PDB file of C-alpha atoms in Angstrom:
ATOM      1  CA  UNK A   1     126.815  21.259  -5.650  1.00  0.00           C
ATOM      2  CA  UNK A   2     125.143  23.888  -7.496  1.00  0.00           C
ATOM      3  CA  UNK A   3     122.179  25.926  -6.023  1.00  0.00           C
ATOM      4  CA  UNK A   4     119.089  26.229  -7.967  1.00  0.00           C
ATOM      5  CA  UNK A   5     117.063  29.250  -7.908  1.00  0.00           C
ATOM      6  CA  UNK A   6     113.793  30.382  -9.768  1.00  0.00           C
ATOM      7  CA  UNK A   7     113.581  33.823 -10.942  1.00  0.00           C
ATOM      8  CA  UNK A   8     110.276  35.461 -10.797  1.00  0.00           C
ATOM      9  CA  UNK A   9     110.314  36.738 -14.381  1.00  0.00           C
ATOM     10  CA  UNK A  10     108.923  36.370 -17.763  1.00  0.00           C
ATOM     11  CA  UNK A  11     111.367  34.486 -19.360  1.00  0.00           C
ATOM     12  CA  UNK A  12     111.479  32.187 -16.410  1.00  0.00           C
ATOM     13  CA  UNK A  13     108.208  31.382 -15.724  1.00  0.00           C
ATOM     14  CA  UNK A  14     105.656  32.055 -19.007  1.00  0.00           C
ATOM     15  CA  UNK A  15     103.184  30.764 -20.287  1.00  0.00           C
ATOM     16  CA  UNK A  16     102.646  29.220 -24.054  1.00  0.00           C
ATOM     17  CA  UNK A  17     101.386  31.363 -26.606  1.00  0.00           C
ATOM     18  CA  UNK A  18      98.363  29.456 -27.446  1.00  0.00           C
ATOM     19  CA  UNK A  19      95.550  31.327 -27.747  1.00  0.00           C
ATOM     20  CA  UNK A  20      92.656  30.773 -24.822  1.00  0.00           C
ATOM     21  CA  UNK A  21      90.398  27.688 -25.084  1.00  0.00           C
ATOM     22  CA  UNK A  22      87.105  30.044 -25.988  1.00  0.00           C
ATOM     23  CA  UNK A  23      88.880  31.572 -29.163  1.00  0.00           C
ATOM     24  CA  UNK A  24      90.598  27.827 -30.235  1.00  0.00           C
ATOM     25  CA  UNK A  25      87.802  25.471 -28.937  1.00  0.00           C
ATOM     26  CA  UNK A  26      90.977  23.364 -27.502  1.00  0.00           C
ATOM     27  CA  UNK A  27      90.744  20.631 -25.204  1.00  0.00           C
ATOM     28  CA  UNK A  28      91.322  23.103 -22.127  1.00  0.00           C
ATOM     29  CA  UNK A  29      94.860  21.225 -21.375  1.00  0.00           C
ATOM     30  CA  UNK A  30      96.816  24.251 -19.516  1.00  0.00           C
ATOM     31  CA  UNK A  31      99.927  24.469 -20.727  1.00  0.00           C
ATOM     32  CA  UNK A  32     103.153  25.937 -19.057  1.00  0.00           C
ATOM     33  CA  UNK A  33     106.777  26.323 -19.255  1.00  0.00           C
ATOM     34  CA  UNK A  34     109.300  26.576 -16.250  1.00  0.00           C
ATOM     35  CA  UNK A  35     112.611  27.250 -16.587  1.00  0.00           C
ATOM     36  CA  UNK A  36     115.492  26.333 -13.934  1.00  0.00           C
ATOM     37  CA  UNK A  37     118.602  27.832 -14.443  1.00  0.00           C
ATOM     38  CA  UNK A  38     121.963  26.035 -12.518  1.00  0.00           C
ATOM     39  CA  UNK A  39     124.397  29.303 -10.673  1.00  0.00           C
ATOM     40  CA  UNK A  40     127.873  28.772 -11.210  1.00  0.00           C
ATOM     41  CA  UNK A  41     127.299  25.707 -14.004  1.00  0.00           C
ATOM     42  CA  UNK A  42     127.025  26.111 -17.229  1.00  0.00           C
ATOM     43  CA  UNK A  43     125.039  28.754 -19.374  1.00  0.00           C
ATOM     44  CA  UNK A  44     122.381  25.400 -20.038  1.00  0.00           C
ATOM     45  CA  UNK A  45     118.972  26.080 -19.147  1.00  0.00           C
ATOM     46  CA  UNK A  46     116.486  23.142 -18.207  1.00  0.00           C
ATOM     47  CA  UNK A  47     113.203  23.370 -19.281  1.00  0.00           C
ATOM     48  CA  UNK A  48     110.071  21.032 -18.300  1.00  0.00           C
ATOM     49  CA  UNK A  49     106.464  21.654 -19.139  1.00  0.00           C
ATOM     50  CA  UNK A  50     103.202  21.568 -16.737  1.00  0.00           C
ATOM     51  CA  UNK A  51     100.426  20.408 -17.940  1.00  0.00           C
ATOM     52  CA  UNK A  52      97.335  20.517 -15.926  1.00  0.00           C
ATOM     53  CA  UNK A  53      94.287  18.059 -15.615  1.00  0.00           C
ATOM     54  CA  UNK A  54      90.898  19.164 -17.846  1.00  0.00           C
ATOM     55  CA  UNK A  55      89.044  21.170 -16.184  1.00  0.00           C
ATOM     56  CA  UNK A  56      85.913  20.149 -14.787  1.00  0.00           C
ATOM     57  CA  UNK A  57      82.618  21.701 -15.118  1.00  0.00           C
ATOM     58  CA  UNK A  58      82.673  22.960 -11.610  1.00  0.00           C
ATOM     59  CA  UNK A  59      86.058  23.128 -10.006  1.00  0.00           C
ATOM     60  CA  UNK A  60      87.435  20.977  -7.118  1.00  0.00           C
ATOM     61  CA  UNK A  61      84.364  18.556  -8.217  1.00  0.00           C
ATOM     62  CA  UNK A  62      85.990  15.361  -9.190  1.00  0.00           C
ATOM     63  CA  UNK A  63      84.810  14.092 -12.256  1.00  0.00           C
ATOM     64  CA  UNK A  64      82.741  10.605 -13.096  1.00  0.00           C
ATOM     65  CA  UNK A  65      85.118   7.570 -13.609  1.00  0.00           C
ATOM     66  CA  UNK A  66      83.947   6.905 -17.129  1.00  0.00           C
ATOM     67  CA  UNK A  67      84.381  10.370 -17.838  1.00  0.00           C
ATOM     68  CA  UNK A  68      88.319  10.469 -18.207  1.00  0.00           C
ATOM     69  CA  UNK A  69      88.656  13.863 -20.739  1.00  0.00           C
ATOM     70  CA  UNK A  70      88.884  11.258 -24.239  1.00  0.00           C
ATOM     71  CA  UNK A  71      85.743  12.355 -25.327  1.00  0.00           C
ATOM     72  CA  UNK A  72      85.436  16.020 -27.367  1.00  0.00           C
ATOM     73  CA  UNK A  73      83.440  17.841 -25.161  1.00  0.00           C
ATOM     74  CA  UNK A  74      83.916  15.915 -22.399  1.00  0.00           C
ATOM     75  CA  UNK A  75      83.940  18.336 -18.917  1.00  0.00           C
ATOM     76  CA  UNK A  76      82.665  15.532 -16.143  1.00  0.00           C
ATOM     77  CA  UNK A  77      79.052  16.928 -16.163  1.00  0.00           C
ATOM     78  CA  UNK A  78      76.931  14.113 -15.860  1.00  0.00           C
ATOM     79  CA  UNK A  79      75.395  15.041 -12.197  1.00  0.00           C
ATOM     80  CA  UNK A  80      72.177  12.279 -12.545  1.00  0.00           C
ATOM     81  CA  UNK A  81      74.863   9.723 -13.949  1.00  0.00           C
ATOM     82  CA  UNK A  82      72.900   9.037 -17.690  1.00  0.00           C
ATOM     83  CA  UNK A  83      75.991   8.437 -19.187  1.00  0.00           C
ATOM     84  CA  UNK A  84      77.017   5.339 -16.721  1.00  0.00           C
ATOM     85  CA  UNK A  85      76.643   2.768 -19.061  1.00  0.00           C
ATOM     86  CA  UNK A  86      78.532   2.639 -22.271  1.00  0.00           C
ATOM     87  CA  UNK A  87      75.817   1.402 -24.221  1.00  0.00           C
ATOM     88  CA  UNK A  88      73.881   4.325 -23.335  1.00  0.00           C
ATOM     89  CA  UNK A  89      76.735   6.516 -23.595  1.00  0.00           C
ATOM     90  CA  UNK A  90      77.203   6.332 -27.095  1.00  0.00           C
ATOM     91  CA  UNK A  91      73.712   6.633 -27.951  1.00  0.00           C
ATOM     92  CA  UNK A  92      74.164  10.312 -25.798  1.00  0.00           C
ATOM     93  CA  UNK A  93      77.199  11.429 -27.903  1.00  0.00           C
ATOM     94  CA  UNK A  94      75.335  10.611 -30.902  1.00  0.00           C
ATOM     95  CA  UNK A  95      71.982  12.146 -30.084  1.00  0.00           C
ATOM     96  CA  UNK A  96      73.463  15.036 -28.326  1.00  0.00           C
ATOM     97  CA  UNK A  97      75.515  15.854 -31.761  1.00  0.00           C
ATOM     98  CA  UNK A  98      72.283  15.430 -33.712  1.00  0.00           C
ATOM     99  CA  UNK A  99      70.097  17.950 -31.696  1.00  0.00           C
ATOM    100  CA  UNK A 100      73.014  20.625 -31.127  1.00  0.00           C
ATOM    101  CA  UNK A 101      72.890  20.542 -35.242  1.00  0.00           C
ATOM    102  CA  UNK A 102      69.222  20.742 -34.713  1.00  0.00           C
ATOM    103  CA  UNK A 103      69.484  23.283 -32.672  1.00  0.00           C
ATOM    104  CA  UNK A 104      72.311  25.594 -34.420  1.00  0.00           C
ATOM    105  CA  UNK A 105      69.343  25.522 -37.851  1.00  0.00           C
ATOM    106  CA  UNK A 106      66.530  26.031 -35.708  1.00  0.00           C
ATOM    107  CA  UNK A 107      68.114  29.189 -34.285  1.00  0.00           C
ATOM    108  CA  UNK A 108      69.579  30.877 -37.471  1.00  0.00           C
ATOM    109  CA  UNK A 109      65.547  29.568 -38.777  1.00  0.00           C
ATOM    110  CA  UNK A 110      63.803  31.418 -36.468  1.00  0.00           C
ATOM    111  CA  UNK A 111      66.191  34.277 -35.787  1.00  0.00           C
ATOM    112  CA  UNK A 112      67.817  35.342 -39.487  1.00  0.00           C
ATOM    113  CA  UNK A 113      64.210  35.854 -40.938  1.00  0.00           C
ATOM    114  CA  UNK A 114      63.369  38.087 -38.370  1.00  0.00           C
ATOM    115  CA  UNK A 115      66.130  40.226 -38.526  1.00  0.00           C
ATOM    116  CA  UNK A 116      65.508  40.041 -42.633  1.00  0.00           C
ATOM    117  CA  UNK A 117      62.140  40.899 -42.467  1.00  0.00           C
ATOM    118  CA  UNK A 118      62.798  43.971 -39.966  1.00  0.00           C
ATOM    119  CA  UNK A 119      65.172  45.625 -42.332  1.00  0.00           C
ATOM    120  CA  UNK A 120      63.068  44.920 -45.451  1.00  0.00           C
ATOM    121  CA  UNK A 121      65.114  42.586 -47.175  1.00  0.00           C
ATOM    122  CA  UNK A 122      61.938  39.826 -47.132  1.00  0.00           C
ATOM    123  CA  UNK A 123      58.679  39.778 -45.523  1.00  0.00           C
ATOM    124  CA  UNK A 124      58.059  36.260 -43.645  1.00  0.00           C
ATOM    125  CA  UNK A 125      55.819  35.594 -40.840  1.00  0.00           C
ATOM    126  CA  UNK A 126      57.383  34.925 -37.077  1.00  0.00           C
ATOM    127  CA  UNK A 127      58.562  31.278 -36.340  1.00  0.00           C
ATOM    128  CA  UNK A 128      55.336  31.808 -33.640  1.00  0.00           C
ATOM    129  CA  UNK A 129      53.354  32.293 -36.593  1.00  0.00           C
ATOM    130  CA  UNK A 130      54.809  30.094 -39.448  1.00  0.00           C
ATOM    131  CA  UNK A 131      52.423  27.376 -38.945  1.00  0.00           C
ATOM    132  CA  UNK A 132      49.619  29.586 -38.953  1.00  0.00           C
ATOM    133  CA  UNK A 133      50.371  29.889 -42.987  1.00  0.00           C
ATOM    134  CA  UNK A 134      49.122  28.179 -45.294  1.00  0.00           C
ATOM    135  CA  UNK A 135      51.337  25.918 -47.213  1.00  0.00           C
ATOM    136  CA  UNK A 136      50.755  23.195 -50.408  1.00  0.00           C
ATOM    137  CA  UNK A 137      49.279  20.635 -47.784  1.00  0.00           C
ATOM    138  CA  UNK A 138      47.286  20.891 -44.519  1.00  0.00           C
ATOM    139  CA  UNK A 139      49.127  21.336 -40.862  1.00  0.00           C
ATOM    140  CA  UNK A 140      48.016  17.696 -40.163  1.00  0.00           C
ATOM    141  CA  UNK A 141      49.453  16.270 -43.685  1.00  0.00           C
ATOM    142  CA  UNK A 142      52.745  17.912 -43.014  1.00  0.00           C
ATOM    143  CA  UNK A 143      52.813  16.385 -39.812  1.00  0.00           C
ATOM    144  CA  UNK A 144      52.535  12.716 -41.258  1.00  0.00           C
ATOM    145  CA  UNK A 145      55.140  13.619 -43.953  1.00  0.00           C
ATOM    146  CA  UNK A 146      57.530  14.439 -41.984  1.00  0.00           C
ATOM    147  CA  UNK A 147      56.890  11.514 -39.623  1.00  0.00           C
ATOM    148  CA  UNK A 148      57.496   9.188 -41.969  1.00  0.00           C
ATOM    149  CA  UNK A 149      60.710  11.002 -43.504  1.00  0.00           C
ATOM    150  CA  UNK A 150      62.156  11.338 -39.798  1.00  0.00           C
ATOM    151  CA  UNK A 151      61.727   8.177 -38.420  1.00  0.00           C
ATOM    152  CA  UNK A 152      63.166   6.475 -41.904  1.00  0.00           C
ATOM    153  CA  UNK A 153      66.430   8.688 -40.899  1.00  0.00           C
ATOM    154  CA  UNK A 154      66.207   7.969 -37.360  1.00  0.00           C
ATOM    155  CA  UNK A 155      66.505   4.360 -38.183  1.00  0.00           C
ATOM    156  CA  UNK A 156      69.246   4.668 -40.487  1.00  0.00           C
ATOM    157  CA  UNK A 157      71.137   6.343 -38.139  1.00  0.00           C
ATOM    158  CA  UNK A 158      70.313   4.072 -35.160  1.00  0.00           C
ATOM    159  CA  UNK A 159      71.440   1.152 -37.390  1.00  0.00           C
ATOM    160  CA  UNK A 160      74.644   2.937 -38.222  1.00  0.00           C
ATOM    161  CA  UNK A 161      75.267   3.809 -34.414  1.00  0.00           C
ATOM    162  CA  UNK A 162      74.733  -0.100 -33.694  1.00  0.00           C
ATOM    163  CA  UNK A 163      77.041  -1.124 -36.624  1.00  0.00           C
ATOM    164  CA  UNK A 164      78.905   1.860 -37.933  1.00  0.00           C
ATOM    165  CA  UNK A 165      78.934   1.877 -41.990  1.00  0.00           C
ATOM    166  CA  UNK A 166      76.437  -0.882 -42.209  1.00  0.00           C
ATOM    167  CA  UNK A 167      74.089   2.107 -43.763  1.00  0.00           C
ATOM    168  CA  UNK A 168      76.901   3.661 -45.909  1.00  0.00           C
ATOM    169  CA  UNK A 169      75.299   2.460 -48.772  1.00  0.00           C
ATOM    170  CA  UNK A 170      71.561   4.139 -50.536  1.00  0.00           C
ATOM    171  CA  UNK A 171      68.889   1.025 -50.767  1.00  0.00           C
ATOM    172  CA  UNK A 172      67.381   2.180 -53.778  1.00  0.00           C
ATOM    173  CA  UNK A 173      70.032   4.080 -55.814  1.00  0.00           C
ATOM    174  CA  UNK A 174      72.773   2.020 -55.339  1.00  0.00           C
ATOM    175  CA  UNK A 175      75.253   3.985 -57.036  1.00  0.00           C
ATOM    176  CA  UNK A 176      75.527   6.316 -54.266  1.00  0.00           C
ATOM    177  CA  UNK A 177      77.109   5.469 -51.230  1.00  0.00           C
ATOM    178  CA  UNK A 178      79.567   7.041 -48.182  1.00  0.00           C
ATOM    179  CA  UNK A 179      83.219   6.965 -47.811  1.00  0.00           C
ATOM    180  CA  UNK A 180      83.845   5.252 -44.652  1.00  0.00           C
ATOM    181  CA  UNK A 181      83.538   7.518 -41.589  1.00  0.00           C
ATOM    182  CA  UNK A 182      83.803   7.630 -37.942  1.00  0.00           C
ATOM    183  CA  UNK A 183      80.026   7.798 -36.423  1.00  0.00           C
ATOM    184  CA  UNK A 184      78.392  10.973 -36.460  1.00  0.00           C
ATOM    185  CA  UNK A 185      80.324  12.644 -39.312  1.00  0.00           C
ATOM    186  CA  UNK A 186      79.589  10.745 -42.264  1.00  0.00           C
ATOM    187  CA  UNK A 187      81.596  12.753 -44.419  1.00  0.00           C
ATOM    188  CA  UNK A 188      80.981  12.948 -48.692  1.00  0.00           C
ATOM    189  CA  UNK A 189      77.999  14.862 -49.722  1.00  0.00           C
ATOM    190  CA  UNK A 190      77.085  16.107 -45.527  1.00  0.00           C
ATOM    191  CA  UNK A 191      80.428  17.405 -45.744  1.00  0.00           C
ATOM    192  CA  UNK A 192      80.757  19.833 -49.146  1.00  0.00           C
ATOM    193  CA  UNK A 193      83.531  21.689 -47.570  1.00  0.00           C
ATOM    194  CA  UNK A 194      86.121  18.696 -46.634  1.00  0.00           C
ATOM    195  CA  UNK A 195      86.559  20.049 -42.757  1.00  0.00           C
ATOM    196  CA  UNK A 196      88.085  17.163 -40.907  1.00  0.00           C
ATOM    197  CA  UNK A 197      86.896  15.975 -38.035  1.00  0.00           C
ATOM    198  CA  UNK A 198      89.713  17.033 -35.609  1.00  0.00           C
ATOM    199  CA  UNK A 199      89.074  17.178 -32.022  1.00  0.00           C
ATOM    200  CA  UNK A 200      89.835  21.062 -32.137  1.00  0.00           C
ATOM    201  CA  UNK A 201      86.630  20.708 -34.695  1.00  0.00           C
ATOM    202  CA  UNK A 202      84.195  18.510 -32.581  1.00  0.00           C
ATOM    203  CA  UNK A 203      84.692  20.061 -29.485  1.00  0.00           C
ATOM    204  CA  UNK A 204      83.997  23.896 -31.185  1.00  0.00           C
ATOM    205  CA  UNK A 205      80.592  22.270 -32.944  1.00  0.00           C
ATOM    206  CA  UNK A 206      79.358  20.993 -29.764  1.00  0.00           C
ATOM    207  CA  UNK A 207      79.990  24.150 -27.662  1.00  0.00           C
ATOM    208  CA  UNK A 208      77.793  26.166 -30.470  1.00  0.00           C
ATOM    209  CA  UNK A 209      75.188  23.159 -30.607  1.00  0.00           C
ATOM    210  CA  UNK A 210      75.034  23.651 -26.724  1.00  0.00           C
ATOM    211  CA  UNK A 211      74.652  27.284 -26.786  1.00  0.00           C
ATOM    212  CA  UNK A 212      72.072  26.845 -29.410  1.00  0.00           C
ATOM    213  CA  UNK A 213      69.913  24.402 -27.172  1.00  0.00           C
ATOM    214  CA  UNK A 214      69.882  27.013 -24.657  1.00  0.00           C
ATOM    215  CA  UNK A 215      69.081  29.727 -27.116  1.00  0.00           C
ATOM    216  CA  UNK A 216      66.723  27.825 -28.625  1.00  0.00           C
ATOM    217  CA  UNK A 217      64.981  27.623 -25.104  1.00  0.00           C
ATOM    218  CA  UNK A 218      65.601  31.381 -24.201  1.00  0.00           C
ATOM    219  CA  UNK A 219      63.471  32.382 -27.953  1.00  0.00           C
ATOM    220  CA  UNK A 220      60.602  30.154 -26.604  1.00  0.00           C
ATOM    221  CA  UNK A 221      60.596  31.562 -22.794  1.00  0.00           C
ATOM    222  CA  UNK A 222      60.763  35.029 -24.033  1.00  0.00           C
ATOM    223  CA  UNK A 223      58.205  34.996 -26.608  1.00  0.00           C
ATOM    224  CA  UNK A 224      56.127  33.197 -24.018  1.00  0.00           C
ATOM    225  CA  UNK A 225      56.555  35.824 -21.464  1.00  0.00           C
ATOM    226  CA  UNK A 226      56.655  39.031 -24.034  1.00  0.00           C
ATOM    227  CA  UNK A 227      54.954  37.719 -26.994  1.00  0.00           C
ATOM    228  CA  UNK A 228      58.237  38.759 -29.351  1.00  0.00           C
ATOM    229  CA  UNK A 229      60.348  37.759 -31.124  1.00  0.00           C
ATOM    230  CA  UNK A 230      64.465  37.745 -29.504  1.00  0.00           C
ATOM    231  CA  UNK A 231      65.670  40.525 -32.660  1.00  0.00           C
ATOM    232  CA  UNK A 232      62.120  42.765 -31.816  1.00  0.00           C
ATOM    233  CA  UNK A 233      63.131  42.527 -28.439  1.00  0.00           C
ATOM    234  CA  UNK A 234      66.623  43.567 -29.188  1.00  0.00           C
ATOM    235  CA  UNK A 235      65.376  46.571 -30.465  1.00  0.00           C
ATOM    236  CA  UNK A 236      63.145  47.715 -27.838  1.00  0.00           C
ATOM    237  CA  UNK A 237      65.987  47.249 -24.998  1.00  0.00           C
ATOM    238  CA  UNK A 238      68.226  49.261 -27.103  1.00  0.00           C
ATOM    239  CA  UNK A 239      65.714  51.993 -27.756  1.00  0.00           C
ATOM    240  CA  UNK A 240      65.683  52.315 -24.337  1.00  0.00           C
ATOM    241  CA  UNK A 241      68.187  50.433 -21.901  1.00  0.00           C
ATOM    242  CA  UNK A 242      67.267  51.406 -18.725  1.00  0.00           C
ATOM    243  CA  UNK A 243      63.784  50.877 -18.689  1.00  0.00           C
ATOM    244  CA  UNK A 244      63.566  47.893 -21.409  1.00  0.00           C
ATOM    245  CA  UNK A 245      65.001  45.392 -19.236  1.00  0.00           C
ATOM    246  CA  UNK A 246      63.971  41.775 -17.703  1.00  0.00           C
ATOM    247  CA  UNK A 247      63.675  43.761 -14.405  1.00  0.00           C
ATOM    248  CA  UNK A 248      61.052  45.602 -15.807  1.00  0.00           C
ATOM    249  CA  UNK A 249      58.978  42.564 -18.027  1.00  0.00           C
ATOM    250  CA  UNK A 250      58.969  40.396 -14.759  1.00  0.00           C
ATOM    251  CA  UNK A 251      57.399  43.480 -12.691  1.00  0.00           C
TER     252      UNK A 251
END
């Protein structure tokens, strides 16, 4: 009978030479290779791959039944247990998507003019102060406009998350209408660029459209408890590290 031994070396045990999951946006499967090699057999090497479970948000927390890892994004965080019901589940996908989107415009929005108008390129108020302007209607008529226009789209898309493609077609100009798409990424004229919606692509999307929530959150805090914008403050920690610090704004 032939005796099986594992060498401790790297072309016994190594792992694949995919990229890590914060440079792909991969589904955070860990791959890895192991190699067994038979003494006094034959020069044939047998090879099986490991692949480990998704990692949860915190580890060695088990992760919610109907959270099984099919979902893009999907990590097990759900710690109040929103997502419990699958009705409301795929109302949270959906709206989650929207406001990450939201969030990744209202970000560049606040922070790209800022930056622009520090190195002279433009000259545009704050975000803080953007409503302060004065624009071809009053605060409070712009408010009713856009009320209107929103909750129009709102509906649309509520209808298509209840019956998906049962608002691919424009009511008035009926000429126009969408190619047939999977919920959330309509696709045709929202998509000039033709990416496909791989799960590679969802699951990179949602990371940025959570990182803009939160930064989206840290621009209000900070101009709350500085009265600056995040670039101005930028600036003013570099100019001085060690003193221009949130040590030093909270004291």
């Amino acid at each position: 009978m032939a005796t099986v031994t594992t060498q401790a070396s790297a072309s016994i045990f190594r792992p694949c030479t995919s990229k890590p999951r914060f440079l792909t946006g991969s589904s955070g499967r860990l791959n890895r290779e192991l190699s067994f090699k038979s003494i006094g057999s034959s020069s044939k090497t047998a090879s099986f791959k490991v692949e480990a479970k998704k990692g949860e948000w915190l580890p060695g927390l088990a992760s919610p039944g109907y959270l099984n890892g099919s979902l893009a994004g999907d990590n097990g965080f759900d710690p109040l247990g929103l997502a419990e019901d699958p009705e409301n589940l795929k109302w949270f996908i959906q709206a989650e998507l929207v406001n990450g989107r939201w969030a990744m415009l209202g970000v560049a929005g606040m922070l790209l003019p800022e930056v622009f108008t520090k190195i002279g390129i433009i000259n545009v108020p704050e975000w803080y102060d953007a409503g302060k302007e004065q624009y071809f209607a009053s605060s409070s008529t712009l408010f009713v406009i856009e009320f209107i226009l929103f909750h129009y789209v709102e509906i649309r898309r509520w209808q298509d998350i209840k019956n998906p493609g049962s608002v691919n077609q424009d009511p008035i100009f009926k000429q126009y209408s969408l190619p047939p798409n999977e919920v959330g990424y309509p696709g045709g004229i929202f998509n000039p660029l033709n990416f496909a919606p791989t799960l590679e692509a969802k699951e990179k999307e949602l990371a940025n459209g959570r990182l803009a929530m939160l930064a989206f959150l840290g621009f209000v805090i900070q101009h709350n408890v500085t009265g600056k914008g995040p670039f101005e403050n930028l600036l003013q920690h570099l100019s001085d590290p060690w003193h221009n610090t949130i040590v030093q704004t909270f004291s």
